[in-house]
Amino acid sequence: MPIDKRVASAAQSLEGVGDGATVFISGFGGAGFPNVLIRALRERGPKNLTLVVNSATHRYSLTHELIDANLVRKVICTAARGHTKDPSAFESRWMEGKIELECVPQGTFTERIRAAGAGIPAFFTPVGFGTELTAGKEVRRFGERDYVLEPAIAGDLALIRADTADRYGNLTFRYAQMNFGPVMATAAKLAVAEVRAFAEEPIPHAQVQLPGVYVDRAVAVS
Amino acid sequence: MPIDKRVASAAQSLEGVGDGATVFISGFGGAGFPNVLIRALRERGPKNLTLVVNSATHRYSLTHELIDANLVRKVICTAARGHTKDPSAFESRWMEGKIELECVPQGTFTERIRAAGAGIPAFFTPVGFGTELTAGKEVRRFGERDYVLEPAIAGDLALIRADTADRYGNLTFRYAQMNFGPVMATAAKLAVAEVRAFAEEPIPHAQVQLPGVYVDRAVAVS
Amino acid sequence: MTPLNRLQITWRAAQDIEDGEVVNLGIGLPVHCSDYLRPGVDVVIQAENGVIGAGPLAAHDKIDTDLVDAGSRRITLRPGASIVDSSWSFAMIRGGHIDVTILGAFEVAANGDLANWDMRIANRGPLVGGAMDLAACARAVWVIMEHVTRKGAPRLLERCALPLTAVRCVSRVYTDLAVVDVTPHGFLVREIVDGMSRDELQAKSGAPLAFAGDCKVLTAPPIALPE
Amino acid sequence: MTPLNRLQITWRAAQDIEDGEVVNLGIGLPVHCSDYLRPGVDVVIQAENGVIGAGPLAAHDKIDTDLVDAGSRRITLRPGASIVDSSWSFAMIRGGHIDVTILGAFEVAANGDLANWDMRIANRGPLVGGAMDLAACARAVWVIMEHVTRKGAPRLLERCALPLTAVRCVSRVYTDLAVVDVTPHGFLVREIVDGMSRDELQAKSGAPLAFAGDCKVLTAPPIALPE
């Protein structure tokens, strides 16, 4: 049967997602947030999620809705500070001890995700050495520098945003929309892309920015 | 001064390359060999080179000319077997003990190069565990699998082949020409690209396959 | 007793490739599996050099020297193909994104150990390429090989004698005489060619064989070998 | 004695950016350095979110919500720009491909330790972003900050009191009062504003200052702060 990864609705694209899932959510700097999928996930309502997302609260992302709905047990992120004067939904729950937080330097964050998708269980990095974010981690000297051993972060579900998808799941991205999307798709058991539009024809090979091999389902949202 | 990485000749693109350099050479499966640069390197004639190249002897590559000219002290590669019935220039010298050989699984080869360009001194991989190619290397169990610690491979010079370059050093590749080129460029102190042709205008951002940040010099060869 | 020829072994292996899988086919015999997929089966063929979606060989007048597979064959792209660099290609392999790889082999051990990269040929340099990556990391590793060596020595063994490619990786072996699964309890024969007894097959194997309750006859349509 | 205002500090730092460099400018004040490059200096501005070659802010009628920098500002691309994913972007940073990063800071220690990510604000979550990656891995890490806190406490210290961003990473500090190099022997003042004595500057610093033999007057052209 010819490969076809396009599905009809965001709800359908999340079939099989259950409680306790580790969920990647793409987006950075205001671009690439899969907001339709985030809302569909909230409506689906799986509990005890671990979110792996650059920012626990970004003004252009709907990530906070998952937190507001009490679906989230833990957040792994690089930015946990809200953007308003008052504490965010995340910050309130975190201070109350209801949500666990792991704050990770951004390059380590993306490399740990890439590592999971690339079959690497752990790698050494100079980033974070001597800081409290790597307290307790294994340290080793290579040459004249000190490095920290960082483990991969694998996930159950990746929600990413792209511009177009073809039937094979190949993706193109607009400008800075790419950010964490590609590596998140590689590291999740189920990778779902929301796209502006489906490409009617296969995307020409030189325009593909993420091979469909990594994308399980795609849904067009406009 | 506006950035301009284009140089007039292959000879000029190798200025500063000296004895003892570790040299990456791209190319795999018949595509992406920087043969004009390889010949220019032979003509320049630095001695005691370490070549980091997928194949010590590929029928479409001129790598063997560097070996024939006795410029090579060591080869790090994934394929050290010639393609003719008789031993290759490399194999003869290797058997005579004149050239050192490090044979590396291909995914480990490219990941070790990527690691150098990405600031990672070492990473764990499952590939090669329990084989003679990883004998003596540090082994560690993560979950239910055994992994080997592999170090980065950094270089002094990368010779890579691409299709077009613009003044900023941005590159495009044709089909399978890409292979090791991008990671090799990231891991070398001096990255030189030979291209079919210079692009008169800046390459549109979505068509750039390797950012010019990684390319120091580009030479058009046709 | 009619052993399968080399292309028939390839055909047999290809019958087990499932719709929608991502498949990497080893250099040499395994690449021919793409010619024998079951009707209607759509797969993505990954080549280590970064071609994701390799198509058939290029016609002579359509050859492009930049469009090659890992075996330097001039190929085409199937619809939906893309091309990545070696770093992505092997991240894909090592990360477990290849559903099946089909590889040639010299020896397979009863615990799934594979020896397929180094025959210890005198006076020749080693050649490992992507063999270790594929063997260690594809979700399923299938082997295509003659059941015995040219000298008649078994290739299914208690332990590999040749240098290993990867440990405990092979799940299934297709030979000219049988289809053999590698299970936690050792080799389990799923199919055996017509006219060969179980004892005869065992005699050509270097490790104990168990036979599946529903052990079938291994058959393949006639396929002529090229001259 | 006329301390530099915040934009003048930015201007001063920008004067030291060399032609052809790859530069990452921190969120907040440092991004303004791109407005004050010396005439003829051509650089590549890298943003952590993957924009390689960020240009000026987009005009109001040219805004594209997908074209942003790491600070969510709607920007443009300069000629020759490209865009990579976060994995490549941070590989570029961690791999030492950024010639200079200019960052804001709370504290800098005499050994180059930097504290710029966590002020320990009560009831707020931590925010590290790419600060640790840039501080640990850019070839040169320059800091822009007021010489003292709002309460008058020094920010140049023997040891940082706030949580570290990276150890031994800062090479130069631009303040409203001075330009200070971090050397193996501690702080070395290169420039000091007119009318301020060395003793006065020392009194506003929490670690010993040495003064360069050719210590100059720190000056900047008038730049009005926005309302």
Tab-separated table of C-alpha atoms in Angstrom, chain A residues 17-216:
chain	number	residue	atom	x	y	z
A	17	VAL	CA	-1.208	8.476	23.355
A	18	GLY	CA	-1.689	7.541	26.979
A	19	ASP	CA	-0.939	8.512	30.558
A	20	GLY	CA	2.649	8.905	31.649
A	21	ALA	CA	3.965	9.780	28.196
A	22	THR	CA	7.102	11.826	27.723
A	23	VAL	CA	6.107	14.499	25.222
A	24	PHE	CA	8.413	16.692	23.150
A	25	ILE	CA	6.998	20.044	22.068
A	26	SER	CA	8.896	22.071	19.461
A	27	GLY	CA	9.106	25.839	19.233
A	28	PHE	CA	11.592	28.545	20.164
A	29	GLY	CA	11.680	32.286	19.920
A	30	GLY	CA	8.050	32.435	18.888
A	31	ALA	CA	8.319	30.127	15.870
A	32	GLY	CA	7.419	26.480	15.471
A	33	PHE	CA	4.901	25.930	18.249
A	34	PRO	CA	2.488	23.086	17.380
A	35	ASN	CA	-0.434	24.808	19.038
A	36	VAL	CA	-3.175	22.822	17.338
A	37	LEU	CA	-1.586	19.588	18.490
A	38	ILE	CA	-1.021	20.931	21.988
A	39	ARG	CA	-4.708	21.768	22.267
A	40	ALA	CA	-5.681	18.370	20.864
A	41	LEU	CA	-3.461	16.743	23.468
A	42	ARG	CA	-5.153	18.723	26.220
A	43	GLU	CA	-8.533	17.634	24.907
A	44	ARG	CA	-7.377	14.034	24.785
A	45	GLY	CA	-6.308	14.513	28.391
A	46	PRO	CA	-3.560	11.976	29.182
A	47	LYS	CA	-2.266	12.403	32.745
A	48	ASN	CA	1.151	12.459	34.393
A	49	LEU	CA	2.925	13.743	31.317
A	50	THR	CA	6.572	14.710	31.223
A	51	LEU	CA	6.941	17.687	28.918
A	52	VAL	CA	10.255	18.244	27.150
A	53	VAL	CA	9.942	21.765	25.853
A	54	ASN	CA	12.315	24.694	25.514
A	55	SER	CA	10.146	27.008	27.569
A	56	ALA	CA	7.582	26.015	30.164
A	57	THR	CA	5.686	29.217	29.396
A	58	HIS	CA	6.109	31.073	26.138
A	59	ARG	CA	3.671	33.790	25.173
A	60	TYR	CA	3.132	32.297	21.721
A	61	SER	CA	2.772	28.694	22.850
A	62	LEU	CA	-0.205	26.880	24.347
A	63	THR	CA	2.003	24.646	26.499
A	64	HIS	CA	0.561	26.340	29.579
A	65	GLU	CA	-2.851	24.847	28.802
A	66	LEU	CA	-1.502	21.368	29.497
A	67	ILE	CA	-0.167	22.616	32.810
A	68	ASP	CA	-3.391	24.452	33.658
A	69	ALA	CA	-5.291	21.233	32.982
A	70	ASN	CA	-3.110	19.400	35.517
A	71	LEU	CA	-1.874	16.886	32.962
A	72	VAL	CA	1.807	17.482	33.673
A	73	ARG	CA	3.967	15.769	36.259
A	74	LYS	CA	7.381	17.032	35.167
A	75	VAL	CA	8.921	19.591	32.847
A	76	ILE	CA	12.366	19.369	31.272
A	77	CYS	CA	13.164	22.782	29.798
A	78	THR	CA	15.695	25.578	29.470
A	79	ALA	CA	13.360	28.385	30.547
A	80	ALA	CA	10.913	27.982	33.405
A	81	ARG	CA	10.170	31.628	34.040
A	82	GLY	CA	6.874	33.126	32.993
A	83	HIS	CA	6.750	36.354	31.012
A	84	THR	CA	4.263	38.218	33.158
A	85	LYS	CA	4.757	39.867	36.501
A	86	ASP	CA	2.882	37.135	38.328
A	87	PRO	CA	4.106	33.564	38.464
A	88	SER	CA	2.978	31.440	35.528
A	89	ALA	CA	0.793	28.358	35.768
A	90	PHE	CA	3.985	26.340	35.734
A	91	GLU	CA	5.750	28.416	38.366
A	92	SER	CA	2.823	28.252	40.773
A	93	ARG	CA	2.566	24.489	40.580
A	94	TRP	CA	6.334	24.093	40.727
A	95	MET	CA	6.555	26.182	43.902
A	96	GLU	CA	3.740	24.146	45.386
A	97	GLY	CA	5.749	21.010	44.647
A	98	LYS	CA	3.134	19.672	42.254
A	99	ILE	CA	5.368	19.650	39.195
A	100	GLU	CA	8.949	18.481	38.995
A	101	LEU	CA	11.452	20.595	37.074
A	102	GLU	CA	14.709	19.770	35.300
A	103	CYS	CA	16.368	22.890	33.941
A	104	VAL	CA	18.943	22.169	31.214
A	105	PRO	CA	21.281	24.409	29.187
A	106	GLN	CA	19.750	24.766	25.744
A	107	GLY	CA	22.550	23.180	23.722
A	108	THR	CA	22.673	20.276	26.139
A	109	PHE	CA	18.890	20.052	25.892
A	110	THR	CA	18.923	19.712	22.106
A	111	GLU	CA	21.986	17.474	22.034
A	112	ARG	CA	20.475	15.103	24.603
A	113	ILE	CA	17.398	14.812	22.400
A	114	ARG	CA	19.500	14.334	19.284
A	115	ALA	CA	21.497	11.660	21.111
A	116	ALA	CA	18.352	9.654	21.837
A	117	GLY	CA	17.374	9.764	18.182
A	118	ALA	CA	20.899	8.924	17.095
A	119	GLY	CA	21.434	5.877	19.314
A	120	ILE	CA	23.860	7.565	21.677
A	121	PRO	CA	23.056	6.938	25.345
A	122	ALA	CA	25.412	9.599	26.716
A	123	PHE	CA	28.059	12.113	25.682
A	124	PHE	CA	30.508	14.497	27.276
A	125	THR	CA	30.030	18.242	26.987
A	126	PRO	CA	31.907	21.218	28.431
A	127	VAL	CA	28.661	23.101	28.963
A	128	GLY	CA	27.488	23.431	32.533
A	129	PHE	CA	30.722	22.228	34.085
A	130	GLY	CA	31.159	23.821	37.495
A	131	THR	CA	27.564	25.028	37.647
A	132	GLU	CA	24.663	23.897	39.764
A	133	LEU	CA	22.778	22.606	36.702
A	134	THR	CA	25.221	19.725	36.419
A	135	ALA	CA	25.696	19.086	40.134
A	136	GLY	CA	26.269	15.410	40.839
A	137	LYS	CA	26.967	14.483	37.209
A	138	GLU	CA	30.036	12.548	36.171
A	139	VAL	CA	32.945	14.816	35.249
A	140	ARG	CA	35.981	13.945	33.198
A	141	ARG	CA	38.952	15.853	31.853
A	142	PHE	CA	39.862	15.542	28.172
A	143	GLY	CA	42.955	17.487	27.198
A	144	GLU	CA	42.921	20.686	29.204
A	145	ARG	CA	39.194	21.011	29.791
A	146	ASP	CA	36.630	19.527	32.103
A	147	TYR	CA	33.494	17.915	30.717
A	148	VAL	CA	30.227	16.595	32.074
A	149	LEU	CA	28.562	13.348	31.019
A	150	GLU	CA	25.000	13.963	29.838
A	151	PRO	CA	22.409	11.252	29.123
A	152	ALA	CA	20.064	11.094	26.148
A	153	ILE	CA	16.403	12.148	26.488
A	154	ALA	CA	14.057	9.824	24.629
A	155	GLY	CA	10.335	10.422	24.332
A	156	ASP	CA	7.065	8.727	23.558
A	157	LEU	CA	5.512	11.518	21.523
A	158	ALA	CA	6.844	14.486	19.562
A	159	LEU	CA	4.549	17.343	18.627
A	160	ILE	CA	6.210	19.512	16.045
A	161	ARG	CA	5.231	22.304	13.693
A	162	ALA	CA	6.296	22.525	10.058
A	163	ASP	CA	5.216	24.297	6.914
A	164	THR	CA	4.339	21.480	4.522
A	165	ALA	CA	4.236	17.686	4.582
A	166	ASP	CA	3.841	15.277	1.712
A	167	ARG	CA	2.263	11.819	1.869
A	168	TYR	CA	5.629	10.299	2.815
A	169	GLY	CA	5.870	12.528	5.866
A	170	ASN	CA	8.677	14.626	4.399
A	171	LEU	CA	8.665	18.087	5.921
A	172	THR	CA	9.648	21.608	5.010
A	173	PHE	CA	9.945	24.410	7.548
A	174	ARG	CA	9.584	28.172	7.198
A	175	TYR	CA	12.487	30.229	8.499
A	176	ALA	CA	13.151	29.642	12.211
A	177	GLN	CA	10.242	27.218	12.569
A	178	MET	CA	12.673	24.325	12.453
A	179	ASN	CA	14.464	24.736	15.796
A	180	PHE	CA	13.876	21.605	17.925
A	181	GLY	CA	11.411	19.937	15.542
A	182	PRO	CA	13.805	17.695	13.624
A	183	VAL	CA	15.650	16.262	16.621
A	184	MET	CA	12.451	15.844	18.602
A	185	ALA	CA	10.944	13.799	15.773
A	186	THR	CA	13.992	11.532	15.733
A	187	ALA	CA	13.813	10.830	19.455
A	188	ALA	CA	10.126	9.997	19.896
A	189	LYS	CA	8.318	6.702	19.392
A	190	LEU	CA	5.474	8.609	17.757
A	191	ALA	CA	6.270	11.798	15.849
A	192	VAL	CA	3.363	13.979	14.775
A	193	ALA	CA	3.725	17.097	12.662
A	194	GLU	CA	1.158	19.816	12.283
A	195	VAL	CA	1.676	21.653	9.024
A	196	ARG	CA	0.211	24.680	7.348
A	197	ALA	CA	-0.673	22.599	4.295
A	198	PHE	CA	-0.113	19.250	2.656
A	199	ALA	CA	2.014	19.205	-0.461
A	200	GLU	CA	0.028	17.578	-3.247
A	201	GLU	CA	3.123	16.162	-4.922
A	202	PRO	CA	6.139	14.612	-3.200
A	203	ILE	CA	8.429	17.365	-1.937
A	204	PRO	CA	11.500	17.545	-4.203
A	205	HIS	CA	14.407	15.796	-2.500
A	206	ALA	CA	16.560	18.913	-2.160
A	207	GLN	CA	13.754	20.778	-0.396
A	208	VAL	CA	13.058	18.132	2.236
A	209	GLN	CA	14.290	19.371	5.608
A	210	LEU	CA	13.254	16.341	7.617
A	211	PRO	CA	12.911	12.930	5.926
A	212	GLY	CA	9.517	11.298	6.309
A	213	VAL	CA	11.209	8.300	7.902
A	214	TYR	CA	11.059	10.266	11.136
A	215	VAL	CA	7.456	11.398	10.858
A	216	ASP	CA	4.628	9.015	11.732
